[in-house]
XYZ file of C-alpha atoms in Angstrom:
517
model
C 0.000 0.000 0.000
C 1.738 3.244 -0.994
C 1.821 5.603 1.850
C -0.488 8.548 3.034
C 0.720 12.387 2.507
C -1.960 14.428 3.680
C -2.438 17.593 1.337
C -2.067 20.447 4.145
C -0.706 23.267 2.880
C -4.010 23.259 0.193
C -6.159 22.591 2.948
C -4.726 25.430 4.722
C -4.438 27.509 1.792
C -8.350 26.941 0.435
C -9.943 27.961 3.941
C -7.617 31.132 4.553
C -7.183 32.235 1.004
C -10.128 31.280 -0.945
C -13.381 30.652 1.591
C -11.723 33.501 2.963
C -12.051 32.151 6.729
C -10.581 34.870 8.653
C -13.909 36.446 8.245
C -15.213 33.807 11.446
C -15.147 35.751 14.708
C -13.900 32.608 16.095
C -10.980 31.826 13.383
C -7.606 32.057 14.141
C -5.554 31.270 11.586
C -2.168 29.809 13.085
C -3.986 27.742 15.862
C -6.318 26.178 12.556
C -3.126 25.877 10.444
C -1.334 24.067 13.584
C -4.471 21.573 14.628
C -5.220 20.363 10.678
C -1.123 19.647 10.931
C -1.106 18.082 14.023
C -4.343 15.720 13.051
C -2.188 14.796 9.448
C 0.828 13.413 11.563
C -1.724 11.209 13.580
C -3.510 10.434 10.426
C -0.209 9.727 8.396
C 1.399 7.363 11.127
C -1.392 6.138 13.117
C -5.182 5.634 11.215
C -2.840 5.513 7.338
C -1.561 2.151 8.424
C -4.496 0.053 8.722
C -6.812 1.155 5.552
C -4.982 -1.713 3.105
C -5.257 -4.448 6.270
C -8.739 -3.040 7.275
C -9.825 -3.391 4.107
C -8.887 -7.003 3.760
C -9.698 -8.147 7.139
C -12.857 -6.644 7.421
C -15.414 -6.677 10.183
C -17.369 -9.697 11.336
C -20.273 -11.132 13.441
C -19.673 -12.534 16.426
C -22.296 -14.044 18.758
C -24.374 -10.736 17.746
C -21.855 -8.421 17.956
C -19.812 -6.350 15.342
C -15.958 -6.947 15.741
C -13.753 -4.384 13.544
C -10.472 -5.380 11.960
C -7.332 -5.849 14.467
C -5.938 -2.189 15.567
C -9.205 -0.290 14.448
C -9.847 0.181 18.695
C -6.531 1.002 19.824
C -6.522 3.645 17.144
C -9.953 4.560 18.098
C -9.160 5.346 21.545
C -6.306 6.977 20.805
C -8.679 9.479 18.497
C -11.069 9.885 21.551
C -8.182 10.732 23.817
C -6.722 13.391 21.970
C -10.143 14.715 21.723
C -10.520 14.628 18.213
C -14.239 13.293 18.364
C -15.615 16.665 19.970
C -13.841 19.137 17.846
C -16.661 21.262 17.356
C -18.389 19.887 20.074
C -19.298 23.047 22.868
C -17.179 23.706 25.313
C -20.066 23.932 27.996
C -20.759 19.924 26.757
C -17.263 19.004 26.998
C -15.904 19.575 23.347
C -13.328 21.973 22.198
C -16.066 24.204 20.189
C -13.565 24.581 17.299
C -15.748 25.548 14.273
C -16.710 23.775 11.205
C -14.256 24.801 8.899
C -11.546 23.391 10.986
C -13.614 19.766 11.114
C -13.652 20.397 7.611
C -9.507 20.099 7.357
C -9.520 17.180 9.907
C -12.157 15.433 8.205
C -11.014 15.627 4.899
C -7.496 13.846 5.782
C -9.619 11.803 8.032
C -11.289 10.196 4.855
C -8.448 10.120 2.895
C -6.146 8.246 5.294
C -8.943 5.895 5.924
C -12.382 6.177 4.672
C -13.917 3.460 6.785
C -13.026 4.507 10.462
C -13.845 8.107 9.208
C -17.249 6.424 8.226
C -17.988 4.817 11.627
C -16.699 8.121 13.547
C -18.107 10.687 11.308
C -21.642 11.326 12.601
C -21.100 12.354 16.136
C -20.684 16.270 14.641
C -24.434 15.687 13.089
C -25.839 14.064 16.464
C -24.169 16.895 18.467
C -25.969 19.624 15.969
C -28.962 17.862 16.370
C -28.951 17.942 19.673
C -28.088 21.148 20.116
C -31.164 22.581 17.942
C -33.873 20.050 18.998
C -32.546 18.572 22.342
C -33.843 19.871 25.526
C -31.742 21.244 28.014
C -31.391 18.469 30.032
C -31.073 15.924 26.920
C -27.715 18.323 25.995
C -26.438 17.238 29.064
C -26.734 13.920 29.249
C -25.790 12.985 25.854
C -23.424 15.590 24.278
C -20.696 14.496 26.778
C -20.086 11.421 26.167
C -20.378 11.715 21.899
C -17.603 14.644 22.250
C -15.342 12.339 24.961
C -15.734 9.505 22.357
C -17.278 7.407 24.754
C -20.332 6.866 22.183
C -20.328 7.470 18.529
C -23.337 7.456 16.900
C -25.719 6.398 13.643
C -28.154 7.637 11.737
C -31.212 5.321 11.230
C -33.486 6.421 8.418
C -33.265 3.701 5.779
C -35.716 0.365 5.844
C -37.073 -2.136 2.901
C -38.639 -0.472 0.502
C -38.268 2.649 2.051
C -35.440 4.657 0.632
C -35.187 7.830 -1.005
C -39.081 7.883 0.108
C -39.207 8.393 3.749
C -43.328 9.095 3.454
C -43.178 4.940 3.420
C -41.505 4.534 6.609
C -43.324 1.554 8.993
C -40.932 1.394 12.189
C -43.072 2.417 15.002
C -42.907 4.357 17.978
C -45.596 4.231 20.798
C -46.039 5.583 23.778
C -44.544 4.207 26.963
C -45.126 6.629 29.798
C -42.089 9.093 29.618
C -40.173 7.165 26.987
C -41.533 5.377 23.542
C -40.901 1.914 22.157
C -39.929 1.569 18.435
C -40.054 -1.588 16.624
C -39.090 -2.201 13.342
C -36.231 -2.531 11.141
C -33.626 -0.073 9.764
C -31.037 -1.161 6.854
C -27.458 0.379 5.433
C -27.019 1.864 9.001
C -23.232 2.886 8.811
C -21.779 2.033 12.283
C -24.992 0.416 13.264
C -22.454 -1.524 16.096
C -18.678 -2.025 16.818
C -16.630 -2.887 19.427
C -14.469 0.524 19.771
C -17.044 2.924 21.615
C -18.065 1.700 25.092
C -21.790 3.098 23.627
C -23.780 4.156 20.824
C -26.337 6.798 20.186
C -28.925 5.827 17.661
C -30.525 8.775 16.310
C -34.182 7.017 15.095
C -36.758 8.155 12.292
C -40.173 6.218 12.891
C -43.383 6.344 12.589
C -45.140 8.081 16.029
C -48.312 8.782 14.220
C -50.800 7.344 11.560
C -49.784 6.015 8.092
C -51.684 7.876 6.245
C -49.770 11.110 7.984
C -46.767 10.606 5.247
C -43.762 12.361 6.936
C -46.020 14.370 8.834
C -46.289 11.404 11.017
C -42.658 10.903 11.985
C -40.919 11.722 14.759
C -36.984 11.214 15.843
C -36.061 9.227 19.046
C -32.424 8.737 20.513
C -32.290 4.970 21.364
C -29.299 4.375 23.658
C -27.529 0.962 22.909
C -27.048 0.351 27.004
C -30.016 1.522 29.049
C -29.311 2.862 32.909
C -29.338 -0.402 34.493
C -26.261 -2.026 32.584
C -28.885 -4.189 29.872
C -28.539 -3.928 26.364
C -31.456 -2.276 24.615
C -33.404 -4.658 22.767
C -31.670 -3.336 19.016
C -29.874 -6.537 17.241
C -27.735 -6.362 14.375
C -29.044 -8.836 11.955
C -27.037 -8.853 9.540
C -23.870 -7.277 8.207
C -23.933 -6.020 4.578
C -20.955 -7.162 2.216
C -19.958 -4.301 -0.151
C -17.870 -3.240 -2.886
C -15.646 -1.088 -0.469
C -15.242 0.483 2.919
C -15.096 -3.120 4.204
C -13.855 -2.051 7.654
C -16.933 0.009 8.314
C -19.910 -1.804 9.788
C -22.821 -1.463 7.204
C -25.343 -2.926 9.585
C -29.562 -4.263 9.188
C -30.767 -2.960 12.452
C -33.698 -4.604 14.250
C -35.396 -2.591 16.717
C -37.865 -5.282 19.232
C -39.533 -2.546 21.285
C -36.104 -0.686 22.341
C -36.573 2.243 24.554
C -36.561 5.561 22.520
C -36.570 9.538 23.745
C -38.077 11.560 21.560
C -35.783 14.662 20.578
C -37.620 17.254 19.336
C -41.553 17.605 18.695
C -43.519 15.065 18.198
C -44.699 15.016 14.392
C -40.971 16.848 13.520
C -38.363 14.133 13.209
C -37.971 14.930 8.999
C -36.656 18.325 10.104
C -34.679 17.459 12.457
C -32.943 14.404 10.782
C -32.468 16.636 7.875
C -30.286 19.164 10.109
C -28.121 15.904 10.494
C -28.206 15.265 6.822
C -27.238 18.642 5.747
C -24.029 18.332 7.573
C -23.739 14.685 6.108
C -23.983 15.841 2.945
C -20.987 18.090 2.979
C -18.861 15.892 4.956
C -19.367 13.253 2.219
C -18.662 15.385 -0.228
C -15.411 16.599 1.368
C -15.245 12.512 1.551
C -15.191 13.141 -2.340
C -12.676 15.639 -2.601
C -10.063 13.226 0.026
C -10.623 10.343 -2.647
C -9.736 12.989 -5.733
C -6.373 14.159 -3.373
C -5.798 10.704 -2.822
C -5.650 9.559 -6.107
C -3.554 12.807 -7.495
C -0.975 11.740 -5.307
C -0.897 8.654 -5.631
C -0.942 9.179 -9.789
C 1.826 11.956 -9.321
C 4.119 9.899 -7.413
C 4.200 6.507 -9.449
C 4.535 8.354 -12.702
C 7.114 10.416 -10.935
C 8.924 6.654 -11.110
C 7.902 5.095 -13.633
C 10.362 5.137 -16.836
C 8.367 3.881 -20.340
C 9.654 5.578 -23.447
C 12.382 8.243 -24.508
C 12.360 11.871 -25.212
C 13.655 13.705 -28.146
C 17.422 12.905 -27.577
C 16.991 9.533 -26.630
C 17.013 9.645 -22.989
C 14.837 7.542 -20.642
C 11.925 9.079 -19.579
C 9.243 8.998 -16.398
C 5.606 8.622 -17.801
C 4.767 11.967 -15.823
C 6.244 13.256 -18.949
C 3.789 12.086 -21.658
C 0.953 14.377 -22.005
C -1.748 12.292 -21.578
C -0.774 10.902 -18.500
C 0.337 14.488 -17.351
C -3.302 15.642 -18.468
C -4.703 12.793 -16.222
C -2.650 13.738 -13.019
C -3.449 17.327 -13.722
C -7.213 16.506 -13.684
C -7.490 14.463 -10.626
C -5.421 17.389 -9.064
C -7.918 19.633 -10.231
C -10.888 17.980 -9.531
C -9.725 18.146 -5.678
C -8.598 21.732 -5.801
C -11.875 23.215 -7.179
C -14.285 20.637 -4.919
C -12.254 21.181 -1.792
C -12.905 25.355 -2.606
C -16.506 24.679 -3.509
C -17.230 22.718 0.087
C -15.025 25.657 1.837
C -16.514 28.129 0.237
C -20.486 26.637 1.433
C -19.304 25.897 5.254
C -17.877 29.225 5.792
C -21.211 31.002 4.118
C -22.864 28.833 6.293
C -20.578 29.527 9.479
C -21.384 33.387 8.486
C -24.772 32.774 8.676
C -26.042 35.348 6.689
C -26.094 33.541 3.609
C -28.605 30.890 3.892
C -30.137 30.492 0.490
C -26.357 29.976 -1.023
C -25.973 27.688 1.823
C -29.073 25.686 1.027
C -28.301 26.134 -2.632
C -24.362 24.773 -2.914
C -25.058 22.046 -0.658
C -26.744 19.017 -2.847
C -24.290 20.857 -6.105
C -21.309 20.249 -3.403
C -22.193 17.049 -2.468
C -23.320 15.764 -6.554
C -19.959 17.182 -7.913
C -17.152 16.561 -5.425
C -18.531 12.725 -5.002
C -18.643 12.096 -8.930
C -15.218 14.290 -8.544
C -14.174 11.752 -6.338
C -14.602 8.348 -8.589
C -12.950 10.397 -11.844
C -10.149 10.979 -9.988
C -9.817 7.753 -8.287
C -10.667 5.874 -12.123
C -7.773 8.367 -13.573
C -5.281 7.177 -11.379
C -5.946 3.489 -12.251
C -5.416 4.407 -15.401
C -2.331 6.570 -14.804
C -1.020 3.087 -13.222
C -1.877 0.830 -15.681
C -2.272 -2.767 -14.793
C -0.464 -1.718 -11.272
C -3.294 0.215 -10.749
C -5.401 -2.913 -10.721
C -3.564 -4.479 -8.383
C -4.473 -4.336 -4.366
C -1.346 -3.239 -3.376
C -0.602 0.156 -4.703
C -3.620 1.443 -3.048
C -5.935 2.861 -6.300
C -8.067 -0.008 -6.780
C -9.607 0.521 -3.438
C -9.063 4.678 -3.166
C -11.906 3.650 -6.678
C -13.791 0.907 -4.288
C -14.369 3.375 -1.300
C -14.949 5.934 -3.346
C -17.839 4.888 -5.396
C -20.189 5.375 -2.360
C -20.218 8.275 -2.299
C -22.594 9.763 -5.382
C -25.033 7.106 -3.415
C -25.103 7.325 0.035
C -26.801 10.755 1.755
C -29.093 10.726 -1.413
C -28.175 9.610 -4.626
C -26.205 12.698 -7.155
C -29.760 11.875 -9.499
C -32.228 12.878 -6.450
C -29.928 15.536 -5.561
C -29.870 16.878 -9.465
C -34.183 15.878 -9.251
C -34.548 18.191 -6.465
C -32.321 21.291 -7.365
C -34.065 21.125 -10.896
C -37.725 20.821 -8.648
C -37.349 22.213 -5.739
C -34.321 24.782 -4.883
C -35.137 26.949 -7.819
C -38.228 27.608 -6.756
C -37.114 27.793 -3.308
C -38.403 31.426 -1.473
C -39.494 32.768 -4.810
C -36.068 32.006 -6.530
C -33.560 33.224 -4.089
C -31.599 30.300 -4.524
C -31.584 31.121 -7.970
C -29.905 34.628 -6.892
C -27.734 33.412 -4.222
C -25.622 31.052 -6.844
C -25.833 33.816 -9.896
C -23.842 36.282 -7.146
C -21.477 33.394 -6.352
C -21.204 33.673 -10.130
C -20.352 37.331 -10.867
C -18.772 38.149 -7.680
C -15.962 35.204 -9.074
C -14.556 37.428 -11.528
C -15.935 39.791 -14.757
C -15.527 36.791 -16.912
C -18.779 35.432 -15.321
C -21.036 38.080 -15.672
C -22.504 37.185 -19.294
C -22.040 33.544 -18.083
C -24.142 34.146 -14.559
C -27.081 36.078 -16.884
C -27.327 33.031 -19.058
C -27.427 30.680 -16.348
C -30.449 32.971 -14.812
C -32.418 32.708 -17.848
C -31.417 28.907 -18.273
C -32.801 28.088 -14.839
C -35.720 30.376 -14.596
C -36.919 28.150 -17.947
C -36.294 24.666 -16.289
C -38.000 26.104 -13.079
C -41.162 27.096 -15.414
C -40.790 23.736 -17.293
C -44.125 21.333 -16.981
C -41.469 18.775 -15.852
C -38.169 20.107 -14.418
C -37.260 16.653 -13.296
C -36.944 15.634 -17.074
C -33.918 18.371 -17.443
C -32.645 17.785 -14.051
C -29.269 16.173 -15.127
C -28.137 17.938 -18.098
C -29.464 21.465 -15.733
C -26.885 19.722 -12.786
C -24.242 19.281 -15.084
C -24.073 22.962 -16.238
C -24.251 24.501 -13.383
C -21.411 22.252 -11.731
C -19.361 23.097 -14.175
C -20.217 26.424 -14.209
C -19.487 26.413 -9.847
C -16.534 24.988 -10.225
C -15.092 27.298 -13.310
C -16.073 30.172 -10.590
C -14.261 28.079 -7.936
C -10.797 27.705 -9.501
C -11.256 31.791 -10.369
C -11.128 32.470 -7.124
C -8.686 30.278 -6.598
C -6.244 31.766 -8.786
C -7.121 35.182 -8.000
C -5.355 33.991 -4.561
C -2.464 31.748 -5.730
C -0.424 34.330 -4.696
C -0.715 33.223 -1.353
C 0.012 29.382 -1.783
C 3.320 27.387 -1.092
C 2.989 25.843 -4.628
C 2.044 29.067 -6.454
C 3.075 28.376 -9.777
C 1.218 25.013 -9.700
C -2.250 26.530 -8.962
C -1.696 29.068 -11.513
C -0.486 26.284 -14.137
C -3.435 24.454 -13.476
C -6.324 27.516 -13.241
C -5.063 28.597 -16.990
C -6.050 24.590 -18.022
C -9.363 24.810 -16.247
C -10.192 28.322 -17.978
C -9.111 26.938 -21.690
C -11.290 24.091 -21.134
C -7.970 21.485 -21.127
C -9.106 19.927 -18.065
């Protein structure tokens, strides 16, 4: 497995320079710059080393229990010590209330050094956000501890049977049981749904607390505890483990739920708003999970080709493959691919952070998520090819950066729902603000986007008006992606000034403008 070099200094470089970060009253830039370092070195000599035997291993079923691959709980508790689960966690609950755009950094690496712990650790920031907006006071307390110590991680149960994309279709129930509720059903593709690492886990639990015919207006969410008070488990059994394409060290687990005791978080009737404050952070973080798999296979592209001699140049000398265009024009792109996603994601999570941008916010965040996870498996199939047949093999690394990868246009809602609902929905969304919000990202990107941000207007106001919208919804996607990240890399050579590896950035911002890349 060829080793981990997390990319830093563009990290660094895309939240100061081009999200422009420093405009957080809580950002400081050297203590951010010195925490995303300090959580690479862990990530490079500690989490790194057991993706490739992770990945092979695999977790199993034991008596009813999940057990992950050998080292995944030393490493786990290690994570938990240095306080790395309650990053942005408050302060008043025990975390270090860092904000998101640090988690950002930390999770990006985090994915790329090993996709499938990330996966099982990764919704405690959700959980705590939930918590914080729907919990009551004294649910805060009891529960937001012991996610940000890493004594719990948690899980997010929405899928069943049949009941997808479509949540109106849900059939786990909740009832009533004096001060608490039992649900019973089942819940499948629950990431995490148990391990053996955390001495707990926090289920947070869509189901059904009022009459079918309700739709979602019938559901509620419910925190189901996997130990109740008294030491006994709560009656939730893993049934099954599922066996995927990749991330094989992260638990993908078929939940059954036999009257386990639930508290309901929030109102009664509310749970699809306050799952989707969960989701909404999701869906960025797998994006960024995107972006790590693009990074990840630009280096690992860069650096075999950097070695590998095939052919001679003009006066007969040996030569690395790096130096054949095409293969230079397929590093290039994967490199790309990450710069422009990685500013795209910064760019949303500091508007949101701001918080006085919320219909860019709810705008950029299904166009994040549908083009830094397609981002993710170019870049990863590029490097395969960059490889050649060593790319195929196990143990350079690519083949499964590709397998772990491929996830991620699925999972959090599919890149053709997300496309579906931007075309349906966020256009029309508070009588077309989101339609504004993006065609300002647009023009305030550069002068070269004004014409372009005035045809996109027109373009969308006509698929909005459409009898169907959903029938244009991919080819609509597809432009405007393209058009977010041509305004992405503007801005990021507008600052390339400011990076380490100036001349690199500015190299590769003249391909993306030509249309090369």
């Amino acid at each position: 497995m060829s080793e981990f070099h997390a990319p830093v200094d563009d990290i660094v470089f895309s939240l100061r320079h081009v999200a422009r970060a420093d405009r957080l009253a809580d950002w400081d830039d050297e203590l951010a710059a010195e925490i995303i370092a300090h959580f690479a070195a862990f990530a490079e000599g500690r989490i790194a080393p057991l993706d490739a035997a992770g990945d092979q291993q695999g977790c199993r079923l034991v008596d009813g229990r999940v057990r992950m691959p050998d080292g995944f709980g030393e490493v786990y508790g290690e994570l938990a010590e240095q306080g790395w689960q309650g990053l942005s966690a408050p302060e008043e609950h025990g975390g270090q209330g860092l904000n998101g755009a640090v988690r950002a950094g930390v999770s990006e690496i985090f994915t790329a050094a090993n996709h499938s712990l990330q996966m099982v650790t990764s919704l405690v920031p959700g959980a705590v956000s939930v918590l914080m907006h729907f919990g009551t006071e004294e649910q805060k307390a009891a529960w937001i501890p012991p996610l940000a110590e890493g004594r719990w991680l948690s899980t997010m149960a929405l899928t069943e049977p049949g009941a997808g994309s479509d949540l109106s279709v849900i059939r786990t129930r909740a009832a009533k049981d004096g001060d608490t509720w039992r649900i019973d059903g089942e819940k499948i593709f629950i990431s995490g749904g148990d391990q053996d690492m955390s001495e707990g886990i926090f289920h947070l639990v869509l189901a059904r607390s009022g009459p079918t015919e309700a739709g979602v207006k019938g559901l509620s969410l419910f925190a189901c505890l996997s130990d109740l008070p008294d030491g006994t488990r709560n009656p939730i059994s893993v049934t099954r483990i599922e066996e995927k394409l990749g991330l094989h060290a992260s638990p993908t687990c078929q939940l059954a739920f036999d009257g386990a005791i639930g508290h309901l978080v929030g109102e009664e009737g509310g749970g699809l708003k306050a799952m989707f404050a969960m989701m909404n952070h999701a869906r960025i973080d797998v994006a960024l999970q995107g972006v790590a798999h693009a990074a990840r296979a630009a280096d690992l592209a860069r650096r075999y080709a950097a070695e590998r001699q095939q052919g001679r140049d003009a006066t007969g000398q040996p030569v690395t493959i790096d130096r054949h265009a095409d293969v230079a024009r397929m590093i290039d792109t994967c490199d790309a691919l990450a710069i422009g996603g990685r500013a795209l994601c910064h760019l949303t999570l500091v508007a949101e952070a701001l918080g006085d941008a919320h219909d860019f916010v709810e705008f950029m965040t299904p166009l994040c998520k549908y083009f830094c996870t397609d981002a993710g498996t170019c870049a990863a199939d590029l490097a395969i090819q960059v490889m050649g047949g060593y790319g195929y093999l196990r143990e350079y690394g690519a083949e499964q950066n590709w397998r772990d990868a491929r996830i991620c246009a699925i999972y959090e809602g599919t890149n053709g729902i997300h496309a579906r609902t931007t075309a349906t929905r966020s256009l029309k969304m508070n009588g077309g603000a989101g339609i504004a919000a993006f065609a300002g990202f647009l023009r305030d990107s550069g002068a070269a986007f004004e014409a372009l941000a005035e045809g996109w207007v027109e373009e969308a106001q006509r698929v909005a008006a459409s009898n169907d919208p959903a029938v244009e919804a991919h080819a609509f996607m597809e432009t405007t992606c393209d058009l977010a990240y041509r305004a992405a890399w503007a801005r990021v050579a507008a600052a390339a000034d400011a990076a380490p590896d100036a001349d690199r950035l500015k190299r590769l911002a003249g391909l993306v403008e030509t249309g090369a890349l």
